[in-house]
């Protein structure tokens, strides 16, 4: 059995490398660590070489069907509720549709990047409010996240 504390990185195929890079750096705050011609861009949030790799597959690359085998979405954990609110504010200001769920143990935003790939940004509410927060709902159906209440937090207010 292997031992691991995290998944090393996510590697995405994209049709428009510049557009994908602008989204991940401008909206989500990734930093570029390396570019390989017009083929790859490596991005980080953590200081490692990369947490996210973008690979240019060209504008004619086929789009997988909604129920095709493959990745459903990937998730990025943020430190606290204000950070989640900041991501929500940036998405809204950029005109990106965003939805959210209260899973009892986490609050999550869901949206699609410019390529249509679903991204989740979440905060573990057990860290914010204690180990028992929402534990009774673990495994149950999520509740809708109150986006307006999230935007009312300090990170959600326009500066």
mmCIF file of C-alpha atoms in Angstrom:
data_model
loop_
_atom_site.group_PDB
_atom_site.id
_atom_site.type_symbol
_atom_site.label_atom_id
_atom_site.label_comp_id
_atom_site.label_asym_id
_atom_site.label_seq_id
_atom_site.Cartn_x
_atom_site.Cartn_y
_atom_site.Cartn_z
ATOM 1 C CA UNK A 1 0.000 0.000 0.000
ATOM 2 C CA UNK A 2 1.312 3.455 -0.851
ATOM 3 C CA UNK A 3 1.448 6.293 1.643
ATOM 4 C CA UNK A 4 0.522 9.758 0.495
ATOM 5 C CA UNK A 5 -0.684 12.986 2.022
ATOM 6 C CA UNK A 6 -1.867 14.633 -1.197
ATOM 7 C CA UNK A 7 -2.361 14.299 -4.915
ATOM 8 C CA UNK A 8 0.665 15.864 -6.581
ATOM 9 C CA UNK A 9 -1.036 17.833 -9.354
ATOM 10 C CA UNK A 10 -3.884 17.985 -11.840
ATOM 11 C CA UNK A 11 -3.077 17.956 -15.546
ATOM 12 C CA UNK A 12 -5.722 19.427 -17.897
ATOM 13 C CA UNK A 13 -5.923 19.346 -21.685
ATOM 14 C CA UNK A 14 -7.175 22.696 -22.991
ATOM 15 C CA UNK A 15 -8.043 24.088 -26.426
ATOM 16 C CA UNK A 16 -6.985 27.672 -25.674
ATOM 17 C CA UNK A 17 -3.882 27.841 -23.488
ATOM 18 C CA UNK A 18 -3.873 31.635 -23.047
ATOM 19 C CA UNK A 19 -7.548 31.732 -22.057
ATOM 20 C CA UNK A 20 -7.118 28.885 -19.548
ATOM 21 C CA UNK A 21 -3.992 30.495 -18.074
ATOM 22 C CA UNK A 22 -5.795 33.843 -17.677
ATOM 23 C CA UNK A 23 -8.688 32.145 -15.856
ATOM 24 C CA UNK A 24 -6.564 30.170 -13.412
ATOM 25 C CA UNK A 25 -4.197 33.057 -12.658
ATOM 26 C CA UNK A 26 -6.723 35.914 -12.712
ATOM 27 C CA UNK A 27 -9.696 34.296 -10.986
ATOM 28 C CA UNK A 28 -8.157 31.614 -8.782
ATOM 29 C CA UNK A 29 -4.770 33.175 -8.033
ATOM 30 C CA UNK A 30 -2.448 30.514 -9.448
ATOM 31 C CA UNK A 31 1.103 31.650 -10.307
ATOM 32 C CA UNK A 32 2.939 30.556 -13.450
ATOM 33 C CA UNK A 33 6.127 28.615 -12.675
ATOM 34 C CA UNK A 34 7.060 27.478 -16.172
ATOM 35 C CA UNK A 35 6.014 27.686 -19.814
ATOM 36 C CA UNK A 36 7.065 25.240 -22.507
ATOM 37 C CA UNK A 37 6.585 27.037 -25.816
ATOM 38 C CA UNK A 38 2.872 27.140 -26.650
ATOM 39 C CA UNK A 39 2.404 23.582 -25.413
ATOM 40 C CA UNK A 40 2.340 23.682 -21.584
ATOM 41 C CA UNK A 41 1.870 26.112 -18.707
ATOM 42 C CA UNK A 42 2.639 24.975 -15.164
ATOM 43 C CA UNK A 43 0.853 26.764 -12.303
ATOM 44 C CA UNK A 44 1.085 26.680 -8.517
ATOM 45 C CA UNK A 45 -0.834 27.756 -5.444
ATOM 46 C CA UNK A 46 1.427 25.962 -2.984
ATOM 47 C CA UNK A 47 4.960 26.853 -3.981
ATOM 48 C CA UNK A 48 5.641 23.418 -5.487
ATOM 49 C CA UNK A 49 6.698 23.419 -9.127
ATOM 50 C CA UNK A 50 3.056 22.926 -10.107
ATOM 51 C CA UNK A 51 -0.315 22.044 -8.706
ATOM 52 C CA UNK A 52 -1.943 22.432 -12.112
ATOM 53 C CA UNK A 53 -0.539 21.756 -15.575
ATOM 54 C CA UNK A 54 -2.303 23.055 -18.681
ATOM 55 C CA UNK A 55 -1.563 21.289 -21.973
ATOM 56 C CA UNK A 56 -2.535 22.902 -25.257
ATOM 57 C CA UNK A 57 -4.307 20.311 -27.422
ATOM 58 C CA UNK A 58 -5.552 22.855 -29.982
ATOM 59 C CA UNK A 59 -8.893 24.387 -30.904
ATOM 60 C CA UNK A 60 -10.175 21.319 -32.755
ATOM 61 C CA UNK A 61 -9.809 18.880 -29.846
ATOM 62 C CA UNK A 62 -13.053 16.985 -29.206
ATOM 63 C CA UNK A 63 -15.121 17.739 -26.108
ATOM 64 C CA UNK A 64 -16.001 14.655 -24.010
ATOM 65 C CA UNK A 65 -19.709 14.045 -23.503
ATOM 66 C CA UNK A 66 -21.370 14.899 -20.186
ATOM 67 C CA UNK A 67 -21.505 11.263 -19.070
ATOM 68 C CA UNK A 68 -18.260 10.149 -20.759
ATOM 69 C CA UNK A 69 -15.690 8.263 -18.738
ATOM 70 C CA UNK A 70 -13.118 10.637 -17.324
ATOM 71 C CA UNK A 71 -12.735 13.292 -14.692
ATOM 72 C CA UNK A 72 -15.977 14.577 -13.154
ATOM 73 C CA UNK A 73 -14.341 17.580 -11.469
ATOM 74 C CA UNK A 74 -11.356 18.522 -9.388
ATOM 75 C CA UNK A 75 -11.371 20.403 -6.097
ATOM 76 C CA UNK A 76 -9.252 23.093 -4.500
ATOM 77 C CA UNK A 77 -9.417 23.497 -0.721
ATOM 78 C CA UNK A 78 -9.109 27.059 0.612
ATOM 79 C CA UNK A 79 -8.062 28.033 4.142
ATOM 80 C CA UNK A 80 -11.212 29.749 5.418
ATOM 81 C CA UNK A 81 -14.631 31.216 4.671
ATOM 82 C CA UNK A 82 -13.222 34.611 3.695
ATOM 83 C CA UNK A 83 -11.047 32.930 1.050
ATOM 84 C CA UNK A 84 -14.097 31.080 -0.283
ATOM 85 C CA UNK A 85 -15.978 34.387 -0.398
ATOM 86 C CA UNK A 86 -13.089 35.997 -2.312
ATOM 87 C CA UNK A 87 -13.203 33.271 -4.974
ATOM 88 C CA UNK A 88 -16.973 33.678 -5.247
ATOM 89 C CA UNK A 89 -16.646 37.454 -5.644
ATOM 90 C CA UNK A 90 -14.009 37.094 -8.374
ATOM 91 C CA UNK A 91 -16.135 34.585 -10.274
ATOM 92 C CA UNK A 92 -19.217 36.797 -10.058
ATOM 93 C CA UNK A 93 -17.307 39.928 -11.126
ATOM 94 C CA UNK A 94 -15.906 38.043 -14.133
ATOM 95 C CA UNK A 95 -19.412 36.915 -15.121
ATOM 96 C CA UNK A 96 -18.852 33.196 -14.441
ATOM 97 C CA UNK A 97 -21.946 31.297 -13.302
ATOM 98 C CA UNK A 98 -21.368 29.749 -9.891
ATOM 99 C CA UNK A 99 -23.400 27.454 -7.700
ATOM 100 C CA UNK A 100 -22.779 26.092 -4.249
ATOM 101 C CA UNK A 101 -23.528 23.324 -1.813
ATOM 102 C CA UNK A 102 -23.437 22.901 1.952
ATOM 103 C CA UNK A 103 -22.272 19.323 2.494
ATOM 104 C CA UNK A 104 -22.436 19.553 6.277
ATOM 105 C CA UNK A 105 -18.679 19.152 6.665
ATOM 106 C CA UNK A 106 -17.727 21.532 3.863
ATOM 107 C CA UNK A 107 -19.085 24.468 1.894
ATOM 108 C CA UNK A 108 -18.358 24.312 -1.816
ATOM 109 C CA UNK A 109 -18.562 26.477 -4.902
ATOM 110 C CA UNK A 110 -18.993 24.754 -8.264
ATOM 111 C CA UNK A 111 -18.296 26.340 -11.648
ATOM 112 C CA UNK A 112 -16.830 25.545 -15.038
ATOM 113 C CA UNK A 113 -13.546 26.864 -16.346
ATOM 114 C CA UNK A 114 -13.392 28.319 -19.893
ATOM 115 C CA UNK A 115 -12.933 24.795 -21.316
ATOM 116 C CA UNK A 116 -16.062 23.507 -19.570
ATOM 117 C CA UNK A 117 -14.164 21.545 -16.913
ATOM 118 C CA UNK A 118 -15.972 21.531 -13.581
ATOM 119 C CA UNK A 119 -14.008 22.970 -10.669
ATOM 120 C CA UNK A 120 -14.927 22.866 -6.990
ATOM 121 C CA UNK A 121 -13.482 25.321 -4.480
ATOM 122 C CA UNK A 122 -14.346 24.414 -0.900
ATOM 123 C CA UNK A 123 -13.638 25.094 2.742
ATOM 124 C CA UNK A 124 -13.655 22.314 5.325
ATOM 125 C CA UNK A 125 -16.103 23.644 7.913
ATOM 126 C CA UNK A 126 -14.819 21.228 10.542
ATOM 127 C CA UNK A 127 -11.687 23.393 10.663
ATOM 128 C CA UNK A 128 -13.752 26.599 10.916
ATOM 129 C CA UNK A 129 -16.322 25.539 13.487
ATOM 130 C CA UNK A 130 -15.313 22.341 15.213
ATOM 131 C CA UNK A 131 -15.328 18.659 14.396
ATOM 132 C CA UNK A 132 -19.076 18.222 14.841
ATOM 133 C CA UNK A 133 -20.329 20.898 12.435
ATOM 134 C CA UNK A 134 -22.727 19.192 10.044
ATOM 135 C CA UNK A 135 -21.601 15.692 10.967
ATOM 136 C CA UNK A 136 -25.254 14.606 11.191
ATOM 137 C CA UNK A 137 -25.594 15.288 7.445
ATOM 138 C CA UNK A 138 -22.407 13.517 6.350
ATOM 139 C CA UNK A 139 -23.406 11.231 3.502
ATOM 140 C CA UNK A 140 -26.810 12.890 3.136
ATOM 141 C CA UNK A 141 -28.013 15.182 0.388
ATOM 142 C CA UNK A 142 -26.261 18.540 0.335
ATOM 143 C CA UNK A 143 -28.177 21.743 0.956
ATOM 144 C CA UNK A 144 -27.875 24.776 -1.316
ATOM 145 C CA UNK A 145 -25.139 27.219 -0.300
ATOM 146 C CA UNK A 146 -26.364 30.729 0.464
ATOM 147 C CA UNK A 147 -24.229 32.621 -2.082
ATOM 148 C CA UNK A 148 -25.503 36.057 -0.947
ATOM 149 C CA UNK A 149 -24.543 35.353 2.672
ATOM 150 C CA UNK A 150 -21.132 34.186 1.487
ATOM 151 C CA UNK A 151 -20.656 37.380 -0.531
ATOM 152 C CA UNK A 152 -21.550 39.449 2.563
ATOM 153 C CA UNK A 153 -18.375 38.146 4.278
ATOM 154 C CA UNK A 154 -15.220 40.331 4.163
ATOM 155 C CA UNK A 155 -13.590 38.338 1.336
ATOM 156 C CA UNK A 156 -16.767 38.615 -0.730
ATOM 157 C CA UNK A 157 -17.064 42.402 -0.672
ATOM 158 C CA UNK A 158 -15.730 44.350 -3.624
ATOM 159 C CA UNK A 159 -12.730 46.428 -2.635
#
